[in-house]
Amino acid sequence: MCERQPGFVRALLFFNVSELGKRYRMEKPLMPSYRRLSVAFVRGQGAWLWDDQERRYLDAVSGIAVCGLGHAHPAVAQAVAEQSAALVHTSNLYRVPLQESLAARLTQLSGMDNAFFCNSGAEANEAAIKIARLLGHERGIDLPAIVVMEGAFHGRTLATLSATGNRNVQRGFEPLVQGFVRVPYDDPEALGQAASQRRDIVAVLLEPLQGEAGVVVPAPGYLAEVRSICDRHGWLMMLDEVQTGLGRTGAWFAYQHEGIYPDVLTLAKSLGNGVPIGACLARGQAAELIQPGMHAATFGGNPLACQAALAVIATLEQAGLVNRAAQLGSRILNGLRDALHGCGHIKDIRGKGLMIGIELTRPCGELVDRALNEALLINVTADTVVRLLPPLVMSDAEAAELVHKLGALIKGF
Ligand SMILES: *Cc1c(COP(=O)(O)O)cnc(C)c1O
């Protein structure tokens, strides 16, 4: 098209585009919403990814806790292939038997009563927030409030970014959605105080351990204390297990480590091993609030996504991957503690199952590039925390390679 422009027009266009390009990386027709690494992957298998130059990388990120079964898992590939040849989508205007089967499996595993299906973590949390507000209105509270945590991450829609405890996620998008009260995480006393100060609270929304905030593991007993505070005040305990759910922490759901049940549970990331699906599960009174016409999602729980999720659950179960996550997680954690013992720039090494954080005393985003050069994929969150979310199918040898390579990289940083 530029060929046909007169010279001065071309010069003008070039000037404008290149000036903008410098600021916003407009070289591709994508909104510059991500700061991407330049590597592009073309295929995967298990814990490995291959780029377009046929170079092989060990993946300790799993697409941010999405591909728990690793890449190109045959059970998921077969489920998706067969279901896509049979039926991809009908509508929630009709019964969707695979949705009923998936809800049955998830409620069995979680102890919840029922499920609403959507397509992402943010959407699952939106459903949870709507449930809490319905409860408030049922109780005659006009402007019900939900307690949320400092450092929380719940998504990027307006309600979920308002619930998120990170100003960087909110900045530029005011006015925020009202109705959230914030308290410090891992601080039952602060939660109790909120209760004594306000009458409009109906629920608490929190992550059982915080992922984006830097793999923040609360003190043992914290969730049980939150549960009893919720019981005392008649609040819903709503757990965002979008990142922690489905085996990642060494239990099907992270609350099972503390022998409690939430009233509302949200899932997404690893539920479809990469096929988009989210779920909001509820129990008791919370399970009875959504009535026909109150909430919906066109794609939510379509046969393709449900068949993928059913394959994920069957595989986790048959291969014993939940226990495997617990074992492999402590092996990696201990390996890293040994490898980094005595390093002055390590502040903390922590985690649960295959959700591991190595906190440094200074910003370490540069480690992502250095690891990439060594054909290793890691993530850095909250500026100073190397976050590992390896696939649950990672072998002992692959885990040893991860510890060896990453240990050396961090030591030399
Ligand atoms: C990733 C994440 C979300 C948001 O999920 P999306 O699918 O990106 O909307 C919400 N909560 C937690 C804890 C997450 O880790």
XYZ file of C-alpha atoms and ligand atoms in Angstrom:
428
model
C 0.000 0.000 0.000
C 2.873 2.362 0.823
C 4.173 1.907 -2.746
C 1.288 3.967 -4.054
C 1.672 6.840 -1.561
C 3.387 10.041 -2.729
C 6.815 10.478 -1.123
C 5.857 13.147 1.382
C 2.840 11.134 2.628
C 5.061 8.095 3.047
C 7.571 10.159 5.026
C 4.787 11.496 7.228
C 3.364 8.034 7.874
C 6.796 6.625 8.569
C 7.512 9.399 11.039
C 4.246 8.924 12.933
C 4.377 5.151 13.024
C 8.009 4.949 14.030
C 7.569 7.560 16.767
C 4.610 5.661 18.162
C 6.408 2.398 17.582
C 9.204 3.438 19.906
C 6.767 4.004 22.736
C 4.211 1.300 22.136
C 5.970 -1.373 19.996
C 3.404 -1.117 17.217
C 5.396 -3.188 14.752
C 2.696 -5.868 14.847
C -1.072 -5.394 14.668
C -1.467 -6.317 18.332
C -2.430 -4.011 21.169
C 0.752 -3.619 23.162
C -0.771 -5.051 26.316
C 2.136 -7.422 26.973
C 5.866 -6.967 27.189
C 6.748 -10.166 25.380
C 9.992 -12.067 25.131
C 10.914 -12.487 21.474
C 11.018 -16.295 21.591
C 8.111 -18.043 19.785
C 7.239 -21.660 20.508
C 5.839 -23.951 17.876
C 5.349 -27.258 19.690
C 5.632 -28.908 23.064
C 5.755 -32.230 24.825
C 5.502 -32.741 28.574
C 7.828 -30.274 30.301
C 9.502 -29.250 27.014
C 8.846 -26.560 24.412
C 10.520 -26.109 21.024
C 10.974 -22.700 19.387
C 10.871 -21.923 15.660
C 14.628 -22.578 15.461
C 14.171 -26.123 16.841
C 15.795 -25.166 20.135
C 14.403 -27.066 23.146
C 13.488 -25.361 26.460
C 12.676 -26.821 29.879
C 9.381 -25.261 30.988
C 9.065 -24.390 34.692
C 6.170 -21.953 34.101
C 3.496 -24.168 32.438
C 1.873 -21.178 30.748
C 1.405 -19.657 34.256
C 0.035 -22.755 35.997
C -2.215 -23.672 33.074
C -0.578 -26.746 31.541
C -0.381 -28.867 34.686
C -0.278 -32.015 32.553
C 2.495 -30.500 30.452
C 2.235 -29.758 26.755
C 0.425 -31.890 24.186
C -0.796 -34.414 26.750
C -2.219 -37.347 24.744
C -5.355 -37.711 26.921
C -6.291 -34.039 26.442
C -5.322 -34.091 22.751
C -7.551 -37.108 22.174
C -10.452 -35.630 24.164
C -10.285 -32.366 22.209
C -9.905 -34.116 18.834
C -12.796 -36.509 19.375
C -15.120 -33.944 20.935
C -14.417 -31.342 18.252
C -15.365 -33.904 15.622
C -18.615 -34.658 17.468
C -19.892 -31.348 18.925
C -18.125 -28.159 20.025
C -20.930 -25.880 21.159
C -24.664 -25.928 21.561
C -25.834 -23.395 24.129
C -26.874 -23.188 27.741
C -30.387 -22.956 26.292
C -30.179 -26.766 26.315
C -28.937 -29.476 28.649
C -25.194 -30.067 28.291
C -24.528 -33.578 29.658
C -20.732 -33.139 29.692
C -21.214 -30.039 31.860
C -23.279 -32.103 34.293
C -20.562 -34.796 34.366
C -17.837 -32.232 34.971
C -19.860 -30.556 37.733
C -20.374 -33.986 39.327
C -16.626 -34.745 39.271
C -15.666 -31.318 40.629
C -18.253 -31.335 43.414
C -17.178 -34.882 44.431
C -13.546 -33.847 44.629
C -14.140 -30.508 46.345
C -17.096 -31.163 48.656
C -18.985 -28.277 47.037
C -22.660 -28.585 45.997
C -22.844 -27.145 42.494
C -20.925 -25.373 39.722
C -21.284 -22.540 37.224
C -18.980 -22.703 34.202
C -17.317 -19.801 32.433
C -14.099 -19.240 30.489
C -11.486 -17.656 32.733
C -10.375 -16.930 36.261
C -11.622 -13.362 36.269
C -15.032 -14.549 35.115
C -15.154 -17.208 37.820
C -14.416 -14.506 40.404
C -17.084 -12.239 38.906
C -19.597 -15.020 39.560
C -18.350 -15.295 43.161
C -18.682 -11.527 43.679
C -22.222 -11.596 42.259
C -23.152 -14.449 44.631
C -21.897 -12.437 47.614
C -23.906 -9.400 46.542
C -27.048 -11.495 46.113
C -26.615 -12.746 49.667
C -26.241 -9.160 50.897
C -29.433 -8.062 49.176
C -31.256 -11.094 50.520
C -30.212 -9.894 53.990
C -31.492 -6.388 53.302
C -28.030 -4.813 52.932
C -28.270 -2.280 50.087
C -24.536 -1.884 49.517
C -22.934 -5.162 50.633
C -19.152 -5.277 51.059
C -16.612 -8.048 50.467
C -13.347 -8.213 52.416
C -10.308 -8.636 50.125
C -6.591 -8.844 50.833
C -3.541 -6.666 50.318
C -1.434 -8.175 47.550
C -4.364 -10.182 46.171
C -4.764 -10.893 42.475
C -8.231 -11.753 41.173
C -8.174 -10.725 37.497
C -8.419 -7.811 35.080
C -12.142 -7.160 34.658
C -13.393 -4.066 36.447
C -14.794 -5.868 39.495
C -11.857 -8.256 39.816
C -9.212 -5.550 39.365
C -11.036 -3.571 42.051
C -10.796 -6.645 44.308
C -7.105 -6.995 43.416
C -4.687 -5.531 45.968
C -2.141 -4.088 43.563
C -2.328 -0.431 42.494
C -0.457 -1.188 39.255
C -3.395 -3.322 38.130
C -5.933 -0.593 38.984
C -4.151 2.596 37.876
C -5.816 4.295 34.924
C -9.062 2.372 35.266
C -10.847 4.402 37.936
C -13.633 4.652 38.930
C -13.127 1.308 40.634
C -16.038 -0.957 41.487
C -17.239 -0.194 45.020
C -17.945 -2.642 47.785
C -14.507 -3.981 48.715
C -12.835 -3.599 52.113
C -9.124 -4.365 52.234
C -7.170 -5.954 55.074
C -3.602 -7.332 55.300
C -3.151 -10.968 54.182
C -2.280 -13.671 56.711
C -3.597 -11.485 59.539
C -6.707 -12.987 61.206
C -6.729 -10.169 63.752
C -7.174 -7.521 61.048
C -10.040 -9.559 59.623
C -11.690 -9.767 63.032
C -11.295 -6.011 63.407
C -13.057 -5.366 60.094
C -15.934 -7.407 61.483
C -16.237 -5.257 64.574
C -16.173 -2.024 62.532
C -18.722 -2.737 59.806
C -22.175 -4.230 59.465
C -22.239 -4.351 55.648
C -19.758 -7.217 55.121
C -21.134 -10.389 53.557
C -18.055 -12.302 52.371
C -14.282 -12.658 52.341
C -12.515 -13.324 49.037
C -8.921 -14.574 49.205
C -6.296 -16.855 47.685
C -5.238 -19.783 49.912
C -1.715 -18.811 48.985
C -0.998 -15.731 46.929
C 0.563 -16.361 43.531
C 1.070 -13.042 41.750
C 2.071 -11.353 45.015
C 5.186 -13.558 45.064
C 4.119 -17.031 46.248
C 3.067 -15.792 49.684
C 2.358 -18.796 51.917
C 0.293 -17.875 54.987
C 1.005 -19.331 58.421
C -0.417 -22.823 59.028
C -3.915 -22.492 60.454
C -4.670 -19.170 58.734
C -7.395 -20.558 56.475
C -9.005 -22.384 59.380
C -9.046 -19.099 61.326
C -10.601 -17.267 58.382
C -13.185 -20.061 58.250
C -14.126 -19.622 61.876
C -14.293 -15.814 61.591
C -16.620 -16.242 58.585
C -18.773 -18.693 60.563
C -18.961 -16.352 63.523
C -20.209 -13.449 61.392
C -22.251 -15.290 58.780
C -19.881 -14.329 55.957
C -19.214 -16.421 52.890
C -15.645 -17.712 52.696
C -14.785 -17.417 49.005
C -11.503 -18.983 47.900
C -9.839 -17.995 44.645
C -8.053 -21.221 43.663
C -7.622 -20.168 40.047
C -3.853 -20.713 40.390
C -3.666 -23.169 43.315
C -6.490 -25.541 42.375
C -6.419 -29.019 40.842
C -3.336 -30.508 42.425
C -0.804 -27.715 42.072
C -0.121 -27.401 45.826
C -0.098 -31.147 46.480
C -3.817 -31.390 47.306
C -6.729 -31.276 44.871
C -7.579 -27.904 46.419
C -5.330 -25.925 48.737
C -7.996 -25.615 51.488
C -7.841 -29.390 51.911
C -4.440 -28.945 53.598
C -6.376 -27.380 56.496
C -9.405 -29.650 56.562
C -11.953 -26.903 55.931
C -14.492 -26.134 53.186
C -15.089 -22.748 51.578
C -18.599 -21.572 50.658
C -17.494 -20.456 47.201
C -14.538 -21.782 45.199
C -13.212 -20.424 41.904
C -11.099 -22.394 39.417
C -9.700 -21.802 35.958
C -6.056 -21.937 34.881
C -5.239 -25.661 34.893
C -8.817 -26.938 34.578
C -8.614 -27.405 30.794
C -4.816 -27.727 30.470
C -4.939 -24.788 28.043
C -8.476 -25.109 26.717
C -10.175 -22.035 28.250
C -12.583 -22.939 31.054
C -13.353 -21.482 34.457
C -15.701 -22.567 37.217
C -17.365 -21.068 40.258
C -18.463 -23.720 42.745
C -20.700 -23.086 45.727
C -21.880 -24.876 48.831
C -24.859 -24.566 51.168
C -26.729 -21.262 51.062
C -24.276 -19.832 48.516
C -25.280 -22.589 46.077
C -28.916 -21.451 46.047
C -28.564 -17.744 45.289
C -28.118 -17.713 41.502
C -31.506 -18.234 39.849
C -32.432 -18.439 36.144
C -31.655 -15.194 34.331
C -29.243 -13.831 36.938
C -25.951 -14.894 35.395
C -24.758 -16.416 32.125
C -21.825 -17.034 29.798
C -22.382 -17.885 26.132
C -19.377 -20.184 25.827
C -19.431 -21.301 29.473
C -19.129 -25.044 29.886
C -19.424 -25.976 26.238
C -18.893 -29.655 25.336
C -15.338 -29.098 24.042
C -14.075 -27.347 27.174
C -15.863 -29.787 29.499
C -14.463 -32.833 27.693
C -10.945 -31.358 28.025
C -11.487 -30.719 31.757
C -12.861 -34.241 32.286
C -9.705 -35.622 30.635
C -7.550 -33.431 32.886
C -9.265 -34.671 36.051
C -9.167 -38.332 34.959
C -5.453 -38.043 34.182
C -4.594 -36.284 37.459
C -6.408 -39.093 39.243
C -5.149 -42.098 37.276
C -1.525 -40.946 37.248
C -1.561 -39.986 40.956
C -0.334 -36.523 40.021
C -1.681 -34.727 43.083
C 0.587 -36.701 45.417
C 3.313 -36.412 42.844
C 3.036 -32.587 43.011
C 3.563 -32.717 46.778
C 6.619 -35.003 46.509
C 8.240 -33.320 43.539
C 7.548 -29.909 45.056
C 9.426 -30.664 48.257
C 12.228 -32.257 46.266
C 12.660 -29.099 44.168
C 12.296 -26.847 47.211
C 14.930 -28.787 49.153
C 17.191 -28.960 46.106
C 17.063 -25.188 45.719
C 17.641 -24.632 49.432
C 20.760 -26.819 49.222
C 21.991 -25.200 46.011
C 21.490 -21.658 47.319
C 22.549 -22.235 50.904
C 24.597 -19.316 52.232
C 23.822 -16.978 49.296
C 23.590 -13.453 50.729
C 21.142 -12.189 48.114
C 18.488 -14.845 48.852
C 15.808 -13.607 51.230
C 13.530 -16.659 51.289
C 12.772 -19.902 49.481
C 9.174 -21.032 50.011
C 6.244 -22.785 48.449
C 3.670 -25.523 48.587
C 3.736 -28.405 46.139
C 4.697 -27.199 42.693
C 4.163 -23.528 43.465
C 7.585 -22.263 44.504
C 9.018 -18.806 45.110
C 12.630 -17.730 45.548
C 12.697 -14.206 46.937
C 15.837 -12.173 46.290
C 16.959 -9.045 48.093
C 16.751 -7.029 44.852
C 14.740 -6.882 41.585
C 15.530 -9.931 39.451
C 13.443 -9.617 36.276
C 16.666 -9.970 34.304
C 16.904 -13.600 35.422
C 14.085 -14.478 33.020
C 16.303 -13.528 30.045
C 19.349 -15.213 31.473
C 17.362 -18.414 32.019
C 15.966 -18.181 28.492
C 19.537 -18.053 27.166
C 20.109 -21.313 29.061
C 16.950 -22.809 27.500
C 15.032 -22.634 30.787
C 11.643 -20.952 31.258
C 11.018 -19.291 34.622
C 8.829 -16.425 35.787
C 9.534 -13.420 37.996
C 6.668 -11.803 39.883
C 6.431 -8.973 42.414
C 9.830 -7.707 41.102
C 11.991 -9.786 43.407
C 10.502 -13.288 43.379
C 11.444 -16.064 40.963
C 8.247 -18.083 40.623
C 8.247 -21.710 39.522
C 5.074 -23.464 38.376
C 6.417 -26.655 36.791
C 4.039 -29.129 35.162
C 2.893 -31.933 37.482
C 4.227 -34.463 34.954
C 7.830 -33.270 35.297
C 10.227 -36.206 35.828
C 12.856 -36.480 38.565
C 15.616 -35.986 35.998
C 13.941 -32.865 34.606
C 13.448 -31.509 38.129
C 17.145 -32.122 38.849
C 18.073 -30.233 35.685
C 15.792 -27.364 36.737
C 17.401 -27.158 40.192
C 20.913 -27.401 38.759
C 20.457 -24.735 36.059
C 18.411 -22.328 38.143
C 20.643 -22.716 41.195
C 23.682 -21.720 39.130
C 21.857 -18.781 37.517
C 20.647 -17.340 40.812
C 24.006 -17.905 42.492
C 25.731 -15.937 39.779
C 23.182 -13.114 39.738
C -4.606 -15.892 36.914
C -5.441 -15.587 38.088
C -6.691 -14.971 37.938
C -7.201 -14.453 36.621
O -7.440 -15.468 35.706
P -7.731 -15.090 34.173
O -8.041 -16.418 33.544
O -6.496 -14.461 33.630
O -8.880 -14.163 34.146
C -7.470 -14.786 39.070
N -7.041 -15.184 40.276
C -5.849 -15.787 40.457
C -5.443 -16.231 41.827
C -5.001 -16.001 39.368
O -3.805 -16.559 39.552
